[in-house]
Amino acid sequence: MERTLVVLQGSVPLAAVQSLISEQGIPADQADVTTDPSSSTGTSGYARAVCVASKADPVLLGAIAKLLRPGAKALLQLHGGSEADASSAMLLSGFADCQASSSVGVTTVSAHLPDFAVGSKDSIKLKPKPAAAAAADTSSSKKAWLLAGDDLGDEDGGELLDDDELLTEEDRQRPAAAKQDDCELGPGGARKACKNCSCGRAEAEAAGVKVELTQDMLDNPQSACGNCSLGDAFRCAGCPYRGLPAFEPGKKIELPSDFLTADA
């Protein structure tokens, strides 16, 4: 005996429910009525389901779909909402071939589940190629990469070129090494002071004296070249601030407490 699942959701007229059951020809002794199919512990594998609801709820419809057998039919009567909302909710719940219609504020959607169960699987049998056809395909693919003797030269001048003939005399010249000459090096490779040096190196070089870091330079650090305050990556090789952290010009350089502690 095939049984029918009847689900009621929300505030729906009782007369509408009775009328729908009568129209579908569902005997009273073959109908299981519930308001919460997700918690149902009764019969599963229903051949048909009828749902009367006040809104399109994919969660409710999904719970109904789990209690139906593959290929089972379902009918949703929606009191409120559009045909698009009702059809979309049915599709999201796993139903197919949704047919919707509306009349006097009531939307009815009929659909069914696919003929296969969730998790079903089947093997695909491929017809093997005859041995002769497979060998012909392999031979053709190999020939596509072979060059015939006529491909290397023809009357139209389609011949291979020597790569060396494409080079000019300028291309063959070895490029000259770039001269390293920046703010740290002089033309002869000697160290020199930065441009607009303000740390005292320029004056010390002129006097032949090595620049030493003074307390005044720590209390009121300055950098006309703009590099001294940025850190060692931007300082000259002889900058007295080398080894110190980056600083803000005019602001006393504060050394962290672990500055002189060796790294572990």
mmCIF file of C-alpha atoms in Angstrom:
data_model
loop_
_atom_site.group_PDB
_atom_site.id
_atom_site.type_symbol
_atom_site.label_atom_id
_atom_site.label_comp_id
_atom_site.label_asym_id
_atom_site.label_seq_id
_atom_site.Cartn_x
_atom_site.Cartn_y
_atom_site.Cartn_z
ATOM 1 C CA MET A 1 0.000 0.000 0.000
ATOM 2 C CA GLU A 2 1.459 3.312 -1.072
ATOM 3 C CA ARG A 3 1.216 5.989 1.587
ATOM 4 C CA THR A 4 1.122 9.775 1.234
ATOM 5 C CA LEU A 5 2.943 12.269 3.444
ATOM 6 C CA VAL A 6 0.863 15.374 4.268
ATOM 7 C CA VAL A 7 2.795 18.297 5.763
ATOM 8 C CA LEU A 8 1.210 21.428 7.238
ATOM 9 C CA GLN A 9 3.280 24.555 7.905
ATOM 10 C CA GLY A 10 2.279 27.986 9.203
ATOM 11 C CA SER A 11 -1.187 29.457 9.411
ATOM 12 C CA VAL A 12 -3.150 27.818 6.613
ATOM 13 C CA PRO A 13 -6.934 27.398 6.366
ATOM 14 C CA LEU A 14 -8.037 23.928 7.461
ATOM 15 C CA ALA A 15 -10.719 23.928 4.775
ATOM 16 C CA ALA A 16 -8.042 24.438 2.123
ATOM 17 C CA VAL A 17 -6.111 21.428 3.440
ATOM 18 C CA GLN A 18 -9.171 19.179 3.423
ATOM 19 C CA SER A 19 -10.125 20.365 -0.065
ATOM 20 C CA LEU A 20 -6.649 19.657 -1.438
ATOM 21 C CA ILE A 21 -6.535 16.152 0.064
ATOM 22 C CA SER A 22 -9.935 15.446 -1.432
ATOM 23 C CA GLU A 23 -8.932 16.760 -4.854
ATOM 24 C CA GLN A 24 -5.828 14.537 -4.870
ATOM 25 C CA GLY A 25 -7.953 11.500 -4.008
ATOM 26 C CA ILE A 26 -5.948 10.635 -0.892
ATOM 27 C CA PRO A 27 -7.769 8.165 1.399
ATOM 28 C CA ALA A 28 -7.675 9.153 5.067
ATOM 29 C CA ASP A 29 -6.234 5.779 6.096
ATOM 30 C CA GLN A 30 -3.306 6.193 3.673
ATOM 31 C CA ALA A 31 -2.194 9.679 4.768
ATOM 32 C CA ASP A 32 0.369 10.524 7.462
ATOM 33 C CA VAL A 33 -0.104 14.120 8.624
ATOM 34 C CA THR A 34 2.756 16.026 10.314
ATOM 35 C CA THR A 35 3.910 19.581 10.938
ATOM 36 C CA ASP A 36 7.599 18.727 11.348
ATOM 37 C CA PRO A 37 8.922 16.167 8.853
ATOM 38 C CA SER A 38 12.537 16.653 10.025
ATOM 39 C CA SER A 39 11.709 14.994 13.356
ATOM 40 C CA SER A 40 9.460 12.300 11.891
ATOM 41 C CA THR A 41 10.242 8.771 13.043
ATOM 42 C CA GLY A 42 7.457 7.131 11.051
ATOM 43 C CA THR A 43 7.426 5.523 7.671
ATOM 44 C CA SER A 44 9.921 6.602 5.035
ATOM 45 C CA GLY A 45 9.915 5.891 1.324
ATOM 46 C CA TYR A 46 6.629 7.677 0.655
ATOM 47 C CA ALA A 47 5.327 7.521 -2.905
ATOM 48 C CA ARG A 48 3.798 11.007 -2.724
ATOM 49 C CA ALA A 49 3.872 14.156 -0.604
ATOM 50 C CA VAL A 50 1.455 17.062 -0.235
ATOM 51 C CA CYS A 51 2.585 20.227 1.533
ATOM 52 C CA VAL A 52 0.342 23.157 2.456
ATOM 53 C CA ALA A 53 2.406 26.116 3.672
ATOM 54 C CA SER A 54 2.292 29.872 4.210
ATOM 55 C CA LYS A 55 5.823 30.426 2.833
ATOM 56 C CA ALA A 56 8.333 28.708 0.550
ATOM 57 C CA ASP A 57 10.853 27.108 2.908
ATOM 58 C CA PRO A 58 13.673 25.051 1.235
ATOM 59 C CA VAL A 59 14.583 23.523 4.622
ATOM 60 C CA LEU A 60 11.058 22.174 5.097
ATOM 61 C CA LEU A 61 10.883 20.907 1.525
ATOM 62 C CA GLY A 62 14.317 19.322 1.857
ATOM 63 C CA ALA A 63 13.170 17.396 4.935
ATOM 64 C CA ILE A 64 10.153 16.184 2.936
ATOM 65 C CA ALA A 65 12.378 15.056 0.057
ATOM 66 C CA LYS A 66 14.417 12.871 2.433
ATOM 67 C CA LEU A 67 11.262 10.910 3.365
ATOM 68 C CA LEU A 68 10.296 10.202 -0.250
ATOM 69 C CA ARG A 69 11.510 7.412 -2.474
ATOM 70 C CA PRO A 70 13.218 8.077 -5.856
ATOM 71 C CA GLY A 71 10.751 9.274 -8.477
ATOM 72 C CA ALA A 72 8.101 10.226 -5.883
ATOM 73 C CA LYS A 73 5.679 13.045 -6.743
ATOM 74 C CA ALA A 74 5.226 16.165 -4.633
ATOM 75 C CA LEU A 75 2.631 18.935 -4.554
ATOM 76 C CA LEU A 76 3.195 22.270 -2.812
ATOM 77 C CA GLN A 77 0.255 24.603 -2.147
ATOM 78 C CA LEU A 78 1.585 27.981 -1.068
ATOM 79 C CA HIS A 79 -0.753 30.534 0.551
ATOM 80 C CA GLY A 80 1.288 33.666 -0.114
ATOM 81 C CA GLY A 81 4.389 34.201 -2.222
ATOM 82 C CA SER A 82 5.082 34.089 -5.932
ATOM 83 C CA GLU A 83 5.402 31.264 -8.426
ATOM 84 C CA ALA A 84 9.114 32.061 -8.783
ATOM 85 C CA ASP A 85 9.703 31.731 -5.021
ATOM 86 C CA ALA A 86 7.803 28.441 -4.837
ATOM 87 C CA SER A 87 9.536 26.908 -7.885
ATOM 88 C CA SER A 88 12.962 28.034 -6.671
ATOM 89 C CA ALA A 89 12.382 26.487 -3.222
ATOM 90 C CA MET A 90 11.343 23.191 -4.827
ATOM 91 C CA LEU A 91 14.403 23.098 -7.083
ATOM 92 C CA LEU A 92 16.751 23.896 -4.202
ATOM 93 C CA SER A 93 15.211 20.998 -2.256
ATOM 94 C CA GLY A 94 16.050 18.447 -4.974
ATOM 95 C CA PHE A 95 12.795 18.314 -6.944
ATOM 96 C CA ALA A 96 12.688 18.464 -10.741
ATOM 97 C CA ASP A 97 10.234 19.412 -13.513
ATOM 98 C CA CYS A 98 8.478 22.039 -11.390
ATOM 99 C CA GLN A 99 5.138 23.184 -12.854
ATOM 100 C CA ALA A 100 3.657 26.252 -11.120
ATOM 101 C CA SER A 101 0.244 27.921 -11.356
ATOM 102 C CA SER A 102 -1.555 30.605 -9.354
ATOM 103 C CA SER A 103 -5.197 31.353 -8.531
ATOM 104 C CA VAL A 104 -6.699 33.826 -6.039
ATOM 105 C CA GLY A 105 -3.514 34.278 -3.981
ATOM 106 C CA VAL A 106 -2.723 30.561 -3.890
ATOM 107 C CA THR A 107 0.291 29.135 -5.770
ATOM 108 C CA THR A 108 0.446 25.442 -6.587
ATOM 109 C CA VAL A 109 3.658 23.703 -7.691
ATOM 110 C CA SER A 110 3.839 20.080 -8.806
ATOM 111 C CA ALA A 111 7.189 18.295 -9.161
ATOM 112 C CA HIS A 112 8.876 14.947 -8.621
ATOM 113 C CA LEU A 113 12.184 13.590 -7.368
ATOM 114 C CA PRO A 114 14.740 12.147 -9.812
ATOM 115 C CA ASP A 115 14.574 8.394 -10.399
ATOM 116 C CA PHE A 116 17.869 7.814 -8.595
ATOM 117 C CA ALA A 117 18.626 7.913 -4.879
ATOM 118 C CA VAL A 118 21.151 10.229 -3.267
ATOM 119 C CA GLY A 119 24.622 8.622 -3.408
ATOM 120 C CA SER A 120 23.773 6.309 -6.309
ATOM 121 C CA LYS A 121 26.594 5.410 -8.657
ATOM 122 C CA ASP A 122 27.103 3.423 -11.815
ATOM 123 C CA SER A 123 30.036 2.500 -13.993
ATOM 124 C CA ILE A 124 30.597 3.820 -17.503
ATOM 125 C CA LYS A 125 31.528 1.252 -20.086
ATOM 126 C CA LEU A 126 33.628 2.573 -22.942
ATOM 127 C CA LYS A 127 33.907 0.616 -26.159
ATOM 128 C CA PRO A 128 37.618 -0.106 -26.783
ATOM 129 C CA LYS A 129 39.134 0.900 -30.094
ATOM 130 C CA PRO A 130 40.192 -1.856 -32.452
ATOM 131 C CA ALA A 131 43.934 -2.510 -32.385
ATOM 132 C CA ALA A 132 44.339 -1.471 -36.022
ATOM 133 C CA ALA A 133 42.590 1.882 -35.471
ATOM 134 C CA ALA A 134 44.655 2.614 -32.365
ATOM 135 C CA ALA A 135 47.886 1.851 -34.243
ATOM 136 C CA ALA A 136 46.815 4.122 -37.122
ATOM 137 C CA ASP A 137 46.122 7.013 -34.728
ATOM 138 C CA THR A 138 49.545 6.594 -33.122
ATOM 139 C CA SER A 139 51.274 6.486 -36.495
ATOM 140 C CA SER A 140 49.480 9.622 -37.697
ATOM 141 C CA SER A 141 50.408 11.561 -34.567
ATOM 142 C CA LYS A 142 54.076 10.638 -34.996
ATOM 143 C CA LYS A 143 54.121 11.661 -38.653
ATOM 144 C CA ALA A 144 52.734 15.081 -37.743
ATOM 145 C CA TRP A 145 56.078 15.922 -36.073
ATOM 146 C CA LEU A 146 58.352 14.637 -38.841
ATOM 147 C CA LEU A 147 59.945 16.895 -41.482
ATOM 148 C CA ALA A 148 60.264 15.666 -45.008
ATOM 149 C CA GLY A 149 63.363 16.418 -47.065
ATOM 150 C CA ASP A 150 61.437 18.960 -49.132
ATOM 151 C CA ASP A 151 60.532 20.898 -45.976
ATOM 152 C CA LEU A 152 64.155 22.024 -45.491
ATOM 153 C CA GLY A 153 64.364 23.926 -48.775
ATOM 154 C CA ASP A 154 62.260 24.688 -51.803
ATOM 155 C CA GLU A 155 62.197 26.884 -54.855
ATOM 156 C CA ASP A 156 60.605 29.744 -52.905
ATOM 157 C CA GLY A 157 63.675 30.115 -50.672
ATOM 158 C CA GLY A 158 62.197 28.436 -47.595
ATOM 159 C CA GLU A 159 65.576 27.345 -46.166
ATOM 160 C CA LEU A 160 66.960 27.289 -42.647
ATOM 161 C CA LEU A 161 69.081 30.254 -41.547
ATOM 162 C CA ASP A 162 72.292 30.271 -39.563
ATOM 163 C CA ASP A 163 71.735 32.040 -36.227
ATOM 164 C CA ASP A 164 75.164 33.684 -36.401
ATOM 165 C CA GLU A 165 74.228 35.461 -39.627
ATOM 166 C CA LEU A 166 71.569 37.407 -37.734
ATOM 167 C CA LEU A 167 74.176 39.059 -35.471
ATOM 168 C CA THR A 168 75.835 42.366 -36.387
ATOM 169 C CA GLU A 169 79.347 43.454 -35.440
ATOM 170 C CA GLU A 170 77.906 45.618 -32.653
ATOM 171 C CA ASP A 171 76.103 42.581 -31.240
ATOM 172 C CA ARG A 172 79.408 40.710 -31.056
ATOM 173 C CA GLN A 173 81.147 43.433 -29.009
ATOM 174 C CA ARG A 174 81.513 42.669 -25.307
ATOM 175 C CA PRO A 175 79.714 45.340 -23.262
ATOM 176 C CA ALA A 176 81.961 47.569 -21.180
ATOM 177 C CA ALA A 177 81.725 47.163 -17.425
ATOM 178 C CA ALA A 178 79.736 49.940 -15.782
ATOM 179 C CA LYS A 179 81.778 52.289 -13.649
ATOM 180 C CA GLN A 180 80.784 52.330 -10.021
ATOM 181 C CA ASP A 181 80.550 55.969 -9.043
ATOM 182 C CA ASP A 182 78.036 57.081 -6.434
ATOM 183 C CA CYS A 183 77.984 59.307 -3.412
ATOM 184 C CA GLU A 184 80.328 56.964 -1.544
ATOM 185 C CA LEU A 185 83.043 56.547 -4.178
ATOM 186 C CA GLY A 186 85.209 59.013 -5.953
ATOM 187 C CA PRO A 187 86.303 58.715 -9.588
ATOM 188 C CA GLY A 188 89.354 56.673 -8.555
ATOM 189 C CA GLY A 189 87.432 54.409 -6.189
ATOM 190 C CA ALA A 190 88.373 56.323 -3.021
ATOM 191 C CA ARG A 191 85.767 56.954 -0.372
ATOM 192 C CA LYS A 192 84.409 60.472 -0.191
ATOM 193 C CA ALA A 193 81.824 62.426 1.739
ATOM 194 C CA CYS A 194 78.195 62.545 0.626
ATOM 195 C CA LYS A 195 76.947 65.547 -1.320
ATOM 196 C CA ASN A 196 75.887 68.341 1.058
ATOM 197 C CA CYS A 197 77.490 66.381 3.899
ATOM 198 C CA SER A 198 76.596 67.774 7.338
ATOM 199 C CA CYS A 199 78.013 65.095 9.600
ATOM 200 C CA GLY A 200 81.494 66.612 9.517
ATOM 201 C CA ARG A 201 83.140 64.120 7.174
ATOM 202 C CA ALA A 202 83.719 66.689 4.420
ATOM 203 C CA GLU A 203 85.562 69.039 6.787
ATOM 204 C CA ALA A 204 87.467 66.142 8.337
ATOM 205 C CA GLU A 205 88.571 64.907 4.922
ATOM 206 C CA ALA A 206 89.757 68.390 4.050
ATOM 207 C CA ALA A 207 91.767 68.502 7.288
ATOM 208 C CA GLY A 208 92.880 64.869 7.019
ATOM 209 C CA VAL A 209 91.139 63.930 10.274
ATOM 210 C CA LYS A 210 88.901 60.862 10.795
ATOM 211 C CA VAL A 211 85.357 61.811 11.791
ATOM 212 C CA GLU A 212 84.381 60.627 15.288
ATOM 213 C CA LEU A 213 80.889 60.548 16.746
ATOM 214 C CA THR A 214 80.393 63.213 19.424
ATOM 215 C CA GLN A 215 77.787 63.679 22.145
ATOM 216 C CA ASP A 216 76.455 66.739 20.343
ATOM 217 C CA MET A 217 75.908 64.666 17.219
ATOM 218 C CA LEU A 218 73.829 62.215 19.308
ATOM 219 C CA ASP A 219 71.826 64.942 21.061
ATOM 220 C CA ASN A 220 71.142 66.959 17.901
ATOM 221 C CA PRO A 221 71.675 64.702 14.857
ATOM 222 C CA GLN A 222 71.560 66.393 11.449
ATOM 223 C CA SER A 223 71.729 65.180 7.851
ATOM 224 C CA ALA A 224 71.857 67.626 4.968
ATOM 225 C CA CYS A 225 72.111 64.819 2.420
ATOM 226 C CA GLY A 226 69.037 63.169 3.895
ATOM 227 C CA ASN A 227 70.686 59.747 4.045
ATOM 228 C CA CYS A 228 72.199 59.694 7.528
ATOM 229 C CA SER A 229 68.818 59.566 9.261
ATOM 230 C CA LEU A 230 67.467 56.702 7.117
ATOM 231 C CA GLY A 231 69.703 53.957 8.459
ATOM 232 C CA ASP A 232 72.844 52.065 7.469
ATOM 233 C CA ALA A 233 71.425 50.951 4.127
ATOM 234 C CA PHE A 234 71.506 54.579 2.936
ATOM 235 C CA ARG A 235 74.617 55.888 4.729
ATOM 236 C CA CYS A 236 78.118 56.447 3.357
ATOM 237 C CA ALA A 237 80.794 53.914 4.279
ATOM 238 C CA GLY A 238 82.502 56.465 6.535
ATOM 239 C CA CYS A 239 79.367 58.008 8.053
ATOM 240 C CA PRO A 240 79.841 58.414 11.838
ATOM 241 C CA TYR A 241 76.235 57.341 12.354
ATOM 242 C CA ARG A 242 76.844 53.872 10.883
ATOM 243 C CA GLY A 243 75.742 51.166 13.307
ATOM 244 C CA LEU A 244 73.134 53.400 14.945
ATOM 245 C CA PRO A 245 69.397 53.068 14.354
ATOM 246 C CA ALA A 246 67.533 55.421 12.044
ATOM 247 C CA PHE A 247 66.679 58.737 13.677
ATOM 248 C CA GLU A 248 64.659 61.900 13.218
ATOM 249 C CA PRO A 249 66.842 64.966 12.488
ATOM 250 C CA GLY A 250 67.043 67.263 15.505
ATOM 251 C CA LYS A 251 65.737 64.608 17.905
ATOM 252 C CA LYS A 252 68.103 62.909 20.325
ATOM 253 C CA ILE A 253 69.091 59.376 19.359
ATOM 254 C CA GLU A 254 67.854 56.959 22.027
ATOM 255 C CA LEU A 255 69.525 53.546 22.098
ATOM 256 C CA PRO A 256 67.459 50.552 23.277
ATOM 257 C CA SER A 257 68.508 48.858 26.503
ATOM 258 C CA ASP A 258 69.640 45.705 24.660
ATOM 259 C CA PHE A 259 71.586 47.573 21.982
ATOM 260 C CA LEU A 260 74.956 46.289 23.219
ATOM 261 C CA THR A 261 73.678 42.795 24.073
ATOM 262 C CA ALA A 262 74.993 40.091 21.750
ATOM 263 C CA ASP A 263 72.448 38.103 19.816
ATOM 264 C CA ALA A 264 71.887 34.597 21.183
#
